[in-house]
């Protein structure tokens, strides 16, 4: 894995991260809004509650003040101070007595003025018998807002967590797992098994989804790849055939003498050693015949090179036609000299073959532009000895040809 | 078996009793008050004098203002062996113990006489009247409590007029310190006050407070009242103790009782009688502590065969209260607290005085 390649992070993780971020922002906004609203409503609520409490406790206080029931008044103070909304309660009797209960949590000792002050009138009306002073507990408002806001925040948090869980679960089931299967399948797919179908391990559904589309696309891609590969194979086979044909032609040309249609001298070098080797291995005879057109220089000089070429071509054709097909072969050794290789032939058979060729050449003159050109040929025959190499064999045959030339031409001389 | 034998024994004793000298009639008083409480000690003391005078055998049991103890006493009386049970029990309905005491005594053979306070209101449905549901409940003797309130209020207003203790509006301002809101005698005393107020056009009641018969509470509340009602110069109290509590508050306010402010009270404690003599207490009513002693007179006659039901009825509300002037207070203290000569209760008995047709219980007469 290259250093430049970014780290892997699943879409589900990214999505959940985004949801959490967004939910967090929403939560913050909602909490602030809720806190603001709660502050306003709680303030009004507390104001209302305290006013109501004060109004409700007035008749009782009026009675207990009028009847002079200090314990009842003190109890009333304790009850008032015990209410969550109220931090401190105090009654100042007109006759000088003071009853109070509770202490403000925020109060450090300074006497803050009461938030609510009410006159207590005697039960039968008329004159005031005292004054009720109430201090709203500031921490109550704070706690109220806190409780209110925390409840909303907790609910929202739980909702977000559930949402994330569902998203994570669905993404994992419907997206991550199938995609990973597809990725694994694609990574493991080999060219030779391109047709292996993509099968996903996922619950069956009545509907198609994106994953199904991807799977279908994948199968289509596999099918097209497969047919494309099959076409390529056919094309390669065709071209290979054409090329082999071409190569065969080139090879044939490279071993054929263009003028006479016989093998050229290179074939002798390539093929003769292996022929000798094979004959020796199987204990079979092998003979060679050197053939040379007599007085070819005179023909060339008399009738021109074109006539010489025609004589040469005719001589090659004649040799080829008189040989055993598939077994014997003939190559132009150079100039007007040809080498005939006769596998499976001993010296006797080779001499017969050479005699038959000599007679045939002598009996059929070459024809060139309506003109008969008589010709003869000399032959040197040799059978390959048991340990004889190519050079020695050819040398012995060539010596026989030379001997035949010296003995008057149009004759066959056999070595040994 | 043993019960049958016991009855036989009783029958024998009764026969012997007829033949031999008469045995003294025994009476037990379930005293609802404390053994150191002036009023209830005086009540017991008066009863003791009456018993001595009438040849009755008296036993006094203090309940110490504990209503459970009063019931325990009643239960223990009924649980005694029959020979040791008293012939009569005098009890009160203080703290509403009456119905339960009646139930406890029922079937014990003890005859009951309710004195000082009777059964009124809702409890009455439980018990009925005397001799209705409970045969042994002979009757009720109650002081006419309304008199106490009325007499003291009348006297207080009269003295206020004389001393010219009028407020800025020219009226006499009264403050009432009442006992409680539930006891019938408390309500009756208040009613007496209200009757006296209704009869006087130049008097106004500034406020009525309840001090639960407590001197301490009366003091506490009066400290408020002093400031709240500066015009009020007449302080009516439902008892002597509450009057003294109030008195202290006004003293703290630099007022002189009997001069700047007038006080009235009910009961015949030594302290109250002395205050009458010194003039600090302008009006004092008393005599209801005699209810127990008067009940003994009626028991004496009943034991002798003279049933009061026919001539007096079974529920008596007797005007026992008298106002104590300084000389009367002096005499009262001599008779009841000193070692003076024994009081003669025999002259109130209908049995011993055949020419009397009705009871005439007058403490003033007794002191004369």
XYZ file of C-alpha atoms in Angstrom:
784
model
C 0.000 0.000 0.000
C 1.482 3.262 -1.015
C 1.995 6.080 1.481
C 0.061 8.448 -0.686
C -3.070 6.347 -0.639
C -5.597 7.779 1.849
C -6.683 5.669 4.826
C -9.684 3.471 4.469
C -12.810 4.772 6.154
C -16.197 3.152 5.624
C -19.132 5.162 4.357
C -21.074 4.077 7.447
C -18.438 5.605 9.719
C -18.454 8.814 7.716
C -22.247 8.943 7.692
C -22.479 8.328 11.441
C -19.808 10.925 12.070
C -21.824 13.422 10.051
C -25.069 12.477 11.821
C -23.451 12.821 15.229
C -21.962 16.171 14.260
C -25.258 17.429 12.912
C -27.175 16.062 15.886
C -24.684 17.693 18.222
C -25.172 21.046 16.529
C -28.971 20.614 16.606
C -28.772 19.543 20.235
C -26.750 22.611 21.102
C -29.172 24.866 19.264
C -32.225 23.190 20.774
C -30.723 23.202 24.246
C -30.027 26.906 24.011
C -33.508 27.553 22.666
C -35.084 25.312 25.281
C -33.067 26.908 28.061
C -34.164 30.316 26.888
C -37.810 29.308 26.675
C -37.609 27.412 29.960
C -36.082 30.437 31.643
C -38.942 32.640 30.513
C -41.703 30.146 31.264
C -40.154 29.067 34.568
C -39.807 32.651 35.639
C -43.464 33.286 34.902
C -44.395 29.970 36.514
C -42.466 30.705 39.676
C -43.901 34.194 39.844
C -47.377 32.747 39.436
C -46.747 29.962 41.944
C -45.317 32.284 44.565
C -48.163 34.740 44.125
C -50.641 31.910 44.480
C -48.880 30.463 47.506
C -48.754 33.866 49.112
C -52.421 34.518 48.360
C -53.404 31.112 49.677
C -51.419 31.411 52.864
C -52.687 34.877 53.651
C -56.071 33.882 55.195
C -54.407 31.297 57.417
C -51.701 33.736 58.444
C -54.296 36.397 59.050
C -56.229 34.050 61.357
C -53.207 32.804 63.240
C -51.834 36.315 63.606
C -55.192 37.631 64.807
C -55.675 34.717 67.205
C -52.050 35.052 68.255
C -50.937 31.508 67.578
C -47.131 31.822 67.353
C -46.623 28.106 66.815
C -49.093 28.066 63.969
C -47.402 31.093 62.416
C -43.982 29.487 62.774
C -45.316 26.272 61.287
C -46.678 28.287 58.405
C -43.271 29.918 57.922
C -41.541 26.536 57.980
C -44.028 25.207 55.477
C -43.551 28.195 53.187
C -39.752 28.018 53.431
C -39.953 24.301 52.771
C -41.616 24.893 49.407
C -39.151 24.468 46.555
C -39.932 27.854 45.054
C -39.368 29.780 48.234
C -35.994 30.252 49.831
C -37.038 32.242 52.855
C -40.261 33.422 54.461
C -40.802 36.028 57.117
C -43.768 37.516 58.913
C -43.499 40.837 60.588
C -46.360 41.212 63.038
C -47.710 44.726 63.493
C -47.087 44.191 67.162
C -43.358 43.738 66.546
C -42.950 39.987 66.595
C -40.906 38.395 63.799
C -41.252 34.875 62.504
C -39.007 33.533 59.814
C -37.743 30.355 58.291
C -35.372 29.284 55.548
C -32.233 30.893 54.240
C -31.289 31.755 50.709
C -28.586 29.470 49.418
C -26.909 32.346 47.616
C -27.210 34.705 50.498
C -23.899 35.355 52.162
C -25.257 37.275 55.053
C -26.388 40.520 53.546
C -30.086 41.186 53.932
C -31.376 41.119 50.390
C -34.817 42.668 49.986
C -37.731 40.246 49.732
C -39.039 39.435 46.278
C -42.635 39.497 47.443
C -44.194 41.581 50.208
C -47.862 41.276 51.163
C -49.936 42.994 53.793
C -51.794 40.656 56.151
C -55.178 42.100 57.020
C -57.191 41.014 60.069
C -59.774 38.290 59.288
C -62.706 40.652 59.789
C -60.954 43.221 57.583
C -59.758 46.626 58.522
C -56.368 47.043 59.955
C -53.225 45.179 58.995
C -51.946 42.700 61.523
C -48.674 42.066 59.822
C -46.632 41.728 56.687
C -45.622 38.599 54.794
C -42.232 38.724 53.106
C -41.124 36.037 50.689
C -37.815 35.430 48.979
C -37.939 33.325 45.856
C -35.149 30.763 45.873
C -33.007 31.650 42.839
C -31.523 28.164 42.690
C -35.018 26.770 42.194
C -35.328 28.552 38.877
C -31.897 27.305 37.896
C -32.723 23.722 38.866
C -36.038 23.953 37.046
C -34.367 25.086 33.842
C -31.585 22.549 34.236
C -34.011 19.689 34.771
C -36.130 20.835 31.859
C -33.172 21.190 29.519
C -31.470 17.986 30.618
C -34.629 16.034 29.958
C -34.833 17.382 26.404
C -31.117 16.842 25.844
C -31.222 13.298 27.178
C -34.210 12.469 25.001
C -32.522 13.952 21.971
C -29.299 12.104 22.764
C -31.072 8.787 23.011
C -32.888 9.503 19.744
C -29.598 10.313 18.001
C -27.936 7.194 19.373
C -30.830 5.041 18.152
C -30.746 6.747 14.768
C -27.000 6.084 14.480
C -27.490 2.467 15.488
C -30.171 1.931 12.864
C -28.121 3.689 10.188
C -25.019 1.709 11.125
C -26.904 -1.554 11.158
C -28.655 -0.910 7.844
C -25.524 0.372 6.153
C -23.578 -2.590 7.407
C -26.189 -5.092 6.310
C -27.268 -3.489 3.048
C -24.153 -1.703 1.876
C -20.927 -2.530 3.622
C -21.158 -6.314 3.679
C -22.390 -6.736 0.058
C -19.846 -4.222 -1.215
C -17.063 -5.973 0.631
C -18.213 -9.272 -0.854
C -18.201 -7.710 -4.314
C -14.750 -6.210 -3.717
C -13.395 -9.547 -2.505
C -14.970 -11.341 -5.466
C -13.490 -8.877 -7.939
C -10.050 -9.120 -6.287
C -10.072 -12.911 -6.393
C -11.501 -13.251 -9.893
C -9.067 -14.985 -12.311
C -9.140 -14.611 -16.096
C -9.695 -18.314 -16.573
C -12.721 -18.317 -14.339
C -14.174 -15.095 -15.553
C -17.528 -16.757 -15.936
C -17.797 -17.680 -12.215
C -21.050 -16.017 -11.119
C -21.120 -13.337 -8.397
C -23.342 -14.613 -5.570
C -23.939 -12.341 -2.579
C -24.772 -13.638 0.852
C -27.568 -11.283 1.800
C -31.233 -11.613 2.799
C -33.698 -11.926 -0.030
C -35.776 -8.870 -0.745
C -38.793 -8.124 -2.889
C -37.153 -5.049 -4.291
C -34.016 -4.364 -6.222
C -31.584 -1.962 -4.690
C -28.300 -0.349 -5.718
C -26.360 -3.410 -4.713
C -28.516 -5.544 -6.993
C -27.848 -3.071 -9.834
C -24.111 -3.294 -9.160
C -24.335 -7.099 -9.166
C -26.256 -7.074 -12.425
C -23.727 -4.674 -13.945
C -20.942 -6.884 -12.744
C -22.487 -9.948 -14.370
C -22.969 -8.051 -17.612
C -19.345 -6.942 -17.495
C -18.253 -10.549 -16.903
C -20.320 -11.730 -19.896
C -18.891 -9.095 -22.211
C -15.365 -9.761 -21.044
C -15.853 -13.434 -21.664
C -17.121 -12.993 -25.244
C -14.360 -10.474 -25.879
C -11.725 -12.958 -24.730
C -13.277 -15.697 -26.911
C -13.077 -13.413 -29.999
C -9.457 -12.661 -29.282
C -8.622 -16.376 -29.208
C -10.139 -16.934 -32.634
C -8.291 -13.982 -34.076
C -4.981 -15.149 -32.650
C -5.498 -18.673 -34.114
C -6.254 -17.224 -37.527
C -3.239 -14.960 -37.491
C -1.034 -17.759 -36.233
C -2.163 -19.939 -39.124
C -1.459 -17.182 -41.587
C 1.889 -16.620 -40.014
C 2.776 -20.321 -40.014
C 1.830 -20.529 -43.634
C 4.015 -17.579 -44.326
C 6.819 -19.008 -42.293
C 6.512 -22.327 -44.230
C 6.707 -20.433 -47.481
C 9.736 -18.499 -46.304
C 11.364 -21.720 -45.196
C 10.602 -23.426 -48.463
C 12.069 -20.451 -50.298
C 15.104 -20.471 -48.070
C 15.911 -24.085 -48.905
C 14.922 -24.123 -52.586
C 17.034 -23.119 -55.501
C 15.037 -20.499 -57.300
C 16.047 -21.523 -60.791
C 15.721 -25.273 -60.684
C 13.231 -25.931 -57.948
C 15.689 -28.315 -56.255
C 16.986 -27.790 -52.689
C 19.873 -25.359 -52.402
C 23.302 -26.085 -51.005
C 22.267 -25.039 -47.446
C 19.946 -27.991 -47.263
C 22.875 -30.302 -47.867
C 24.652 -28.789 -44.890
C 21.603 -28.991 -42.710
C 20.054 -32.243 -43.752
C 22.809 -34.567 -44.966
C 24.509 -35.031 -41.565
C 21.269 -36.017 -39.941
C 20.453 -38.407 -42.856
C 23.860 -40.075 -42.403
C 23.327 -40.192 -38.640
C 19.935 -41.822 -39.026
C 21.194 -44.420 -41.598
C 24.064 -45.274 -39.246
C 21.819 -45.606 -36.213
C 19.444 -47.980 -37.972
C 22.141 -49.810 -39.875
C 20.681 -48.771 -43.218
C 22.589 -47.935 -46.389
C 22.824 -44.409 -47.780
C 24.294 -43.354 -51.066
C 24.908 -40.066 -52.818
C 25.253 -39.213 -56.520
C 26.992 -36.138 -57.892
C 25.529 -35.179 -61.270
C 27.064 -32.590 -63.565
C 25.871 -31.428 -67.006
C 28.568 -32.055 -69.576
C 29.947 -29.134 -71.501
C 27.558 -26.675 -69.876
C 29.954 -23.784 -70.467
C 29.753 -24.512 -74.181
C 25.958 -24.409 -74.093
C 26.052 -21.132 -72.238
C 28.501 -19.674 -74.617
C 26.645 -21.002 -77.726
C 23.086 -20.221 -76.853
C 23.334 -17.539 -74.155
C 22.722 -17.533 -70.444
C 18.992 -17.701 -70.865
C 19.361 -20.968 -72.723
C 21.766 -22.152 -70.013
C 19.206 -21.347 -67.392
C 16.570 -23.256 -69.331
C 18.874 -26.280 -69.592
C 19.555 -26.101 -65.859
C 15.864 -25.797 -65.074
C 14.994 -28.690 -67.309
C 17.805 -30.819 -65.787
C 16.502 -30.153 -62.235
C 12.987 -31.034 -63.216
C 14.162 -34.183 -64.843
C 16.134 -35.282 -61.805
C 13.201 -34.578 -59.492
C 10.781 -36.494 -61.623
C 12.972 -39.590 -61.734
C 13.538 -39.923 -57.997
C 11.524 -41.870 -55.437
C 9.174 -39.480 -53.883
C 9.449 -38.646 -50.147
C 12.688 -40.556 -49.717
C 15.267 -39.418 -52.221
C 16.052 -35.732 -52.551
C 18.154 -33.527 -54.844
C 19.962 -30.261 -54.242
C 21.839 -27.901 -56.543
C 25.397 -28.136 -55.298
C 26.643 -25.168 -57.289
C 26.760 -24.126 -61.000
C 25.661 -27.058 -63.122
C 26.483 -29.663 -60.402
C 23.711 -31.396 -58.441
C 23.790 -33.756 -55.463
C 21.240 -36.589 -55.219
C 20.876 -38.190 -51.811
C 19.443 -41.732 -51.762
C 18.614 -43.034 -48.298
C 17.931 -46.739 -48.019
C 20.027 -47.318 -51.146
C 23.216 -49.288 -51.386
C 25.855 -48.765 -54.010
C 24.241 -51.161 -56.497
C 20.902 -49.523 -56.324
C 22.571 -46.107 -56.516
C 24.529 -47.135 -59.617
C 21.285 -48.318 -61.242
C 19.614 -45.065 -60.392
C 22.547 -43.092 -61.762
C 22.577 -45.183 -64.991
C 18.827 -44.669 -65.398
C 19.280 -40.922 -64.979
C 22.173 -40.774 -67.427
C 20.169 -42.586 -70.050
C 17.110 -40.467 -69.497
C 19.175 -37.214 -69.775
C 20.868 -38.335 -72.875
C 17.615 -39.414 -74.496
C 15.741 -36.170 -73.973
C 17.314 -32.993 -75.220
C 16.353 -29.687 -73.592
C 13.922 -27.480 -75.502
C 14.443 -23.750 -75.525
C 12.557 -21.371 -77.882
C 11.653 -24.121 -80.203
C 15.205 -25.331 -80.401
C 16.483 -28.719 -79.234
C 19.689 -28.536 -77.306
C 21.289 -31.993 -76.806
C 23.051 -32.650 -73.501
C 24.570 -35.350 -71.418
C 25.604 -35.590 -67.837
C 28.301 -37.345 -65.783
C 27.679 -39.058 -62.468
C 29.846 -39.919 -59.432
C 28.381 -42.430 -56.993
C 29.458 -43.276 -53.483
C 27.945 -45.150 -50.578
C 28.506 -43.805 -47.159
C 31.040 -45.800 -45.171
C 30.557 -46.932 -41.626
C 32.487 -44.073 -39.957
C 32.474 -41.655 -42.832
C 31.643 -37.989 -42.380
C 29.831 -35.744 -44.794
C 32.944 -34.136 -46.162
C 34.643 -37.496 -46.905
C 31.570 -38.919 -48.528
C 31.058 -35.920 -50.766
C 34.746 -35.852 -51.547
C 34.643 -39.495 -52.645
C 31.581 -38.927 -54.811
C 33.082 -35.797 -56.276
C 36.204 -37.722 -57.088
C 34.041 -40.239 -58.933
C 32.425 -37.446 -60.916
C 35.765 -36.048 -61.742
C 36.802 -39.514 -62.796
C 33.742 -39.848 -65.020
C 34.576 -36.489 -66.648
C 38.043 -37.601 -67.269
C 36.895 -40.916 -68.749
C 34.952 -39.180 -71.487
C 31.826 -37.847 -69.918
C 28.237 -39.177 -70.157
C 29.124 -41.981 -67.888
C 28.742 -43.217 -64.330
C 31.684 -43.899 -62.058
C 31.195 -45.674 -58.788
C 33.454 -45.344 -55.816
C 34.694 -48.475 -54.116
C -70.526 -22.204 91.576
C -68.393 -19.619 93.332
C -70.661 -16.860 91.957
C -73.714 -18.523 93.492
C -71.897 -18.867 96.796
C -70.850 -15.256 96.588
C -74.454 -14.108 96.073
C -75.519 -16.149 99.052
C -72.775 -14.489 101.064
C -73.912 -11.019 99.933
C -77.504 -11.798 100.875
C -76.285 -12.875 104.288
C -74.284 -9.680 104.702
C -77.266 -7.523 103.721
C -79.458 -9.306 106.247
C -76.814 -8.826 108.900
C -76.467 -5.166 107.831
C -80.145 -4.580 108.487
C -79.781 -6.055 111.917
C -76.379 -4.659 112.892
C -74.984 -1.043 112.786
C -75.152 0.612 109.295
C -71.856 0.576 107.383
C -70.606 3.974 105.973
C -71.470 4.543 102.307
C -68.223 4.603 100.231
C -67.613 7.121 97.411
C -64.652 7.407 95.019
C -63.979 10.663 93.188
C -62.089 10.417 89.896
C -60.473 13.835 89.989
C -59.531 14.873 86.426
C -57.106 17.585 87.605
C -53.597 17.527 88.968
C -52.949 16.819 92.613
C -51.237 20.207 92.888
C -53.774 22.173 90.914
C -55.498 24.773 93.083
C -58.978 24.386 91.677
C -59.094 20.601 91.751
C -57.398 20.377 95.139
C -60.039 22.779 96.438
C -62.756 20.634 94.867
C -61.342 17.526 96.571
C -60.967 19.392 99.840
C -64.591 20.572 99.759
C -65.698 17.034 99.059
C -63.635 15.765 101.961
C -65.362 18.271 104.269
C -68.783 17.249 102.935
C -67.972 13.561 103.393
C -66.871 14.172 106.957
C -70.008 16.183 107.614
C -72.275 13.583 106.000
C -70.517 10.430 107.295
C -69.470 9.248 103.864
C -66.273 7.320 103.179
C -64.447 9.298 100.427
C -61.560 8.199 98.268
C -60.008 10.694 95.791
C -58.023 9.541 92.735
C -56.226 12.185 90.653
C -56.013 11.607 86.903
C -53.414 14.381 86.615
C -55.137 15.878 83.563
C -54.371 12.663 81.655
C -57.545 11.306 80.121
C -56.038 7.825 79.763
C -55.278 7.805 83.459
C -58.884 8.754 84.241
C -59.999 5.713 82.245
C -57.431 3.512 83.994
C -58.826 4.591 87.344
C -62.381 3.758 86.267
C -61.255 0.384 84.945
C -59.364 -0.433 88.140
C -62.430 0.413 90.238
C -64.573 -1.954 88.214
C -61.874 -4.627 88.442
C -61.744 -4.561 92.228
C -63.291 -7.460 94.167
C -66.953 -6.538 94.724
C -66.482 -6.014 98.471
C -63.811 -3.407 97.818
C -65.721 -1.556 95.129
C -67.084 1.811 96.148
C -70.840 2.243 96.337
C -70.692 5.446 94.315
C -68.271 7.043 91.895
C -68.192 10.778 91.258
C -66.597 11.623 87.902
C -66.557 14.412 85.361
C -66.653 14.707 81.613
C -63.458 16.751 81.458
C -61.392 15.853 78.359
C -64.541 14.003 77.142
C -63.747 10.943 79.243
C -67.397 10.618 80.407
C -68.708 8.158 77.778
C -65.753 5.807 78.209
C -65.911 5.932 82.010
C -69.614 5.066 81.819
C -68.830 2.122 79.595
C -66.061 0.905 81.917
C -68.224 1.153 85.040
C -71.217 -0.477 83.420
C -72.054 -3.776 85.065
C -69.727 -3.278 88.030
C -72.605 -2.511 90.426
C -71.097 0.885 91.215
C -73.514 3.822 91.007
C -72.268 6.832 89.118
C -72.758 10.527 89.640
C -71.388 12.934 87.070
C -70.313 16.272 88.478
C -68.546 19.477 87.313
C -69.213 18.837 83.606
C -71.855 16.832 81.775
C -72.129 15.159 78.400
C -73.364 17.444 75.618
C -73.197 17.476 71.852
C -72.322 14.485 69.702
C -71.212 12.226 72.569
C -74.718 12.452 73.925
C -75.934 10.118 71.154
C -73.550 7.448 72.483
C -74.549 7.669 76.091
C -78.043 9.070 76.221
C -78.975 10.886 79.394
C -78.670 9.601 82.948
C -80.731 6.445 83.641
C -81.497 6.047 79.922
C -78.857 3.746 78.514
C -76.940 3.294 81.745
C -79.169 2.643 84.791
C -76.312 3.046 87.238
C -75.714 6.606 86.011
C -77.867 8.420 88.489
C -77.527 11.975 87.313
C -75.435 15.000 86.436
C -74.712 18.038 88.582
C -73.195 20.927 86.672
C -72.403 24.438 87.776
C -74.233 26.969 85.630
C -71.015 28.047 83.907
C -72.646 30.863 82.016
C -73.078 32.657 85.330
C -69.321 32.857 85.803
C -68.819 34.672 82.523
C -71.811 36.893 82.978
C -71.143 37.885 86.594
C -67.486 38.748 86.043
C -68.193 40.680 82.824
C -70.949 42.692 84.501
C -68.667 43.596 87.385
C -65.746 44.404 85.067
C -67.848 46.761 82.936
C -69.290 48.431 85.994
C -65.856 49.066 87.479
C -64.598 50.251 84.090
C -67.376 52.786 83.874
C -66.610 54.008 87.340
C -62.900 54.344 86.588
C -63.660 56.071 83.283
C -61.349 53.754 81.328
C -62.845 54.743 77.999
C -60.961 54.744 74.706
C -60.563 57.680 72.343
C -63.957 56.830 70.852
C -65.625 57.116 74.249
C -66.333 53.407 74.466
C -65.131 50.810 76.923
C -62.893 48.357 75.044
C -62.844 44.763 76.231
C -60.422 41.967 75.411
C -61.489 38.421 76.211
C -59.021 35.658 76.973
C -61.083 32.504 76.715
C -60.147 28.948 77.609
C -60.750 26.801 74.563
C -63.118 26.446 71.666
C -64.563 23.040 72.533
C -65.289 22.540 76.230
C -68.935 23.260 77.067
C -68.043 25.163 80.248
C -65.667 27.365 78.257
C -68.360 28.106 75.713
C -70.847 28.780 78.488
C -68.549 31.289 80.191
C -68.033 33.019 76.840
C -71.764 33.085 76.316
C -72.119 34.787 79.706
C -69.613 37.388 78.609
C -71.483 37.969 75.377
C -74.780 38.358 77.251
C -73.239 40.994 79.518
C -71.738 42.788 76.494
C -75.086 42.773 74.744
C -76.645 44.469 77.705
C -74.094 47.308 77.662
C -74.247 49.759 74.739
C -71.071 51.612 75.650
C -68.831 48.559 75.517
C -67.056 47.022 72.545
C -65.234 43.693 72.401
C -61.964 44.283 70.554
C -60.948 40.668 70.364
C -61.443 37.264 71.893
C -58.403 34.943 72.008
C -58.048 31.413 73.302
C -55.212 30.709 75.720
C -56.092 27.073 76.451
C -56.428 27.749 80.172
C -52.682 28.393 80.273
C -51.106 31.287 82.160
C -48.082 31.125 79.873
C -50.117 31.254 76.672
C -52.203 34.080 78.089
C -48.992 35.995 78.766
C -47.652 35.381 75.257
C -50.862 36.400 73.570
C -51.369 39.383 75.819
C -47.990 40.759 74.831
C -49.407 41.017 71.303
C -52.767 42.309 72.480
C -51.225 45.118 74.512
C -49.799 46.577 71.336
C -52.643 45.647 69.034
C -55.434 47.184 71.096
C -54.068 50.208 72.911
C -57.635 51.362 73.757
C -58.576 48.129 75.526
C -58.623 48.605 79.303
C -60.947 45.810 80.423
C -59.484 42.311 80.295
C -61.965 39.511 80.816
C -60.426 36.074 81.407
C -62.050 32.656 81.500
C -59.927 31.600 84.465
C -57.809 33.154 87.223
C -54.575 31.723 85.777
C -55.182 33.300 82.376
C -56.053 36.582 84.086
C -52.705 36.504 85.874
C -50.881 35.779 82.581
C -52.541 38.764 80.958
C -51.857 40.901 83.999
C -48.121 40.270 83.637
C -48.150 41.422 80.007
C -49.830 44.697 80.891
C -47.477 45.155 83.810
C -44.581 44.798 81.366
C -46.276 47.569 79.428
C -46.114 49.729 82.560
C -49.850 49.562 83.252
C -51.057 49.086 86.824
C -53.663 46.320 87.200
C -56.767 47.475 88.997
C -56.005 51.092 88.110
C -54.978 51.549 84.436
C -56.299 48.172 83.355
C -58.977 46.037 85.010
C -58.949 42.240 85.033
C -61.553 39.608 85.775
C -61.242 35.887 86.314
C -62.930 32.715 87.461
C -61.849 30.247 90.212
C -61.083 30.437 93.873
C -57.354 29.894 94.081
C -55.536 31.502 96.980
C -53.657 33.675 94.552
C -56.916 34.869 93.005
C -58.543 35.549 96.334
C -55.483 37.504 97.448
C -55.575 39.470 94.205
C -59.233 40.321 94.893
C -58.246 41.507 98.306
C -55.385 43.627 96.893
C -57.589 45.053 94.158
C -55.486 43.773 91.259
C -58.321 41.483 90.243
C -61.447 43.562 89.795
C -63.893 40.706 89.468
C -63.662 37.049 90.464
C -66.360 34.422 90.274
C -66.097 31.059 91.982
C -67.935 28.358 93.783
C -68.226 25.740 91.071
C -65.478 23.742 92.783
C -68.298 22.901 95.200
C -70.045 20.773 92.560
C -68.393 17.635 93.940
C -69.388 18.479 97.501
C -72.977 19.168 96.471
C -72.990 15.867 94.604
C -72.028 14.137 97.834
C -75.106 15.686 99.537
C -77.276 14.202 96.817
C -75.480 10.808 97.096
C -76.008 10.888 100.858
C -79.736 11.365 100.374
C -79.853 8.753 97.585
C -78.169 6.198 99.820
C -80.723 6.977 102.477
C -83.485 6.193 99.984
C -84.354 9.720 98.897
C -83.900 9.746 95.117
C -83.490 13.247 93.639
C -84.883 12.179 90.299
C -88.455 12.863 91.268
C -87.992 16.283 92.836
C -84.918 17.728 91.021
C -84.658 15.723 87.827
C -81.543 13.806 86.816
C -79.646 16.657 85.154
C -79.061 19.613 87.392
C -77.477 22.916 86.339
C -76.983 24.710 89.615
C -76.080 28.405 89.942
C -73.088 27.836 92.137
C -71.097 30.872 91.151
C -70.822 33.902 93.357
C -68.747 37.030 92.954
C -66.028 37.386 95.514
C -65.840 40.738 97.162
C -62.704 41.336 99.267
C -64.515 40.488 102.575
C -66.016 37.343 101.068
C -62.623 36.332 99.755
C -61.206 36.812 103.217
C -63.846 34.615 104.762
C -63.471 31.954 102.063
C -59.755 31.684 102.706
C -60.365 31.303 106.409
C -62.932 28.582 105.987
C -61.249 26.478 103.320
C -57.574 26.974 103.861
C -57.100 27.729 107.508
C -57.867 25.352 110.312
C -61.274 26.869 110.774
C -64.278 24.971 112.021
C -65.779 22.273 109.902
C -68.425 23.284 107.393
C -71.845 21.876 107.982
C -73.242 20.219 104.853
C -76.005 18.424 106.747
C -78.321 21.375 106.497
C -78.488 20.959 102.672
C -79.684 17.342 102.925
C -83.338 16.768 102.094
C -83.310 13.599 104.176
C -81.999 15.340 107.239
C -84.219 18.390 106.708
C -87.627 17.032 105.835
C -89.153 20.518 105.625
C -86.932 21.360 102.580
C -88.535 20.484 99.299
C -85.584 21.369 97.005
C -81.830 21.554 97.149
C -80.483 25.057 97.652
C -76.749 24.897 97.085
C -75.354 28.320 98.003
C -71.699 28.686 98.841
C -72.261 32.201 100.045
C -74.700 30.893 102.538
C -72.174 28.297 103.602
C -69.593 30.979 104.264
C -71.881 33.187 106.267
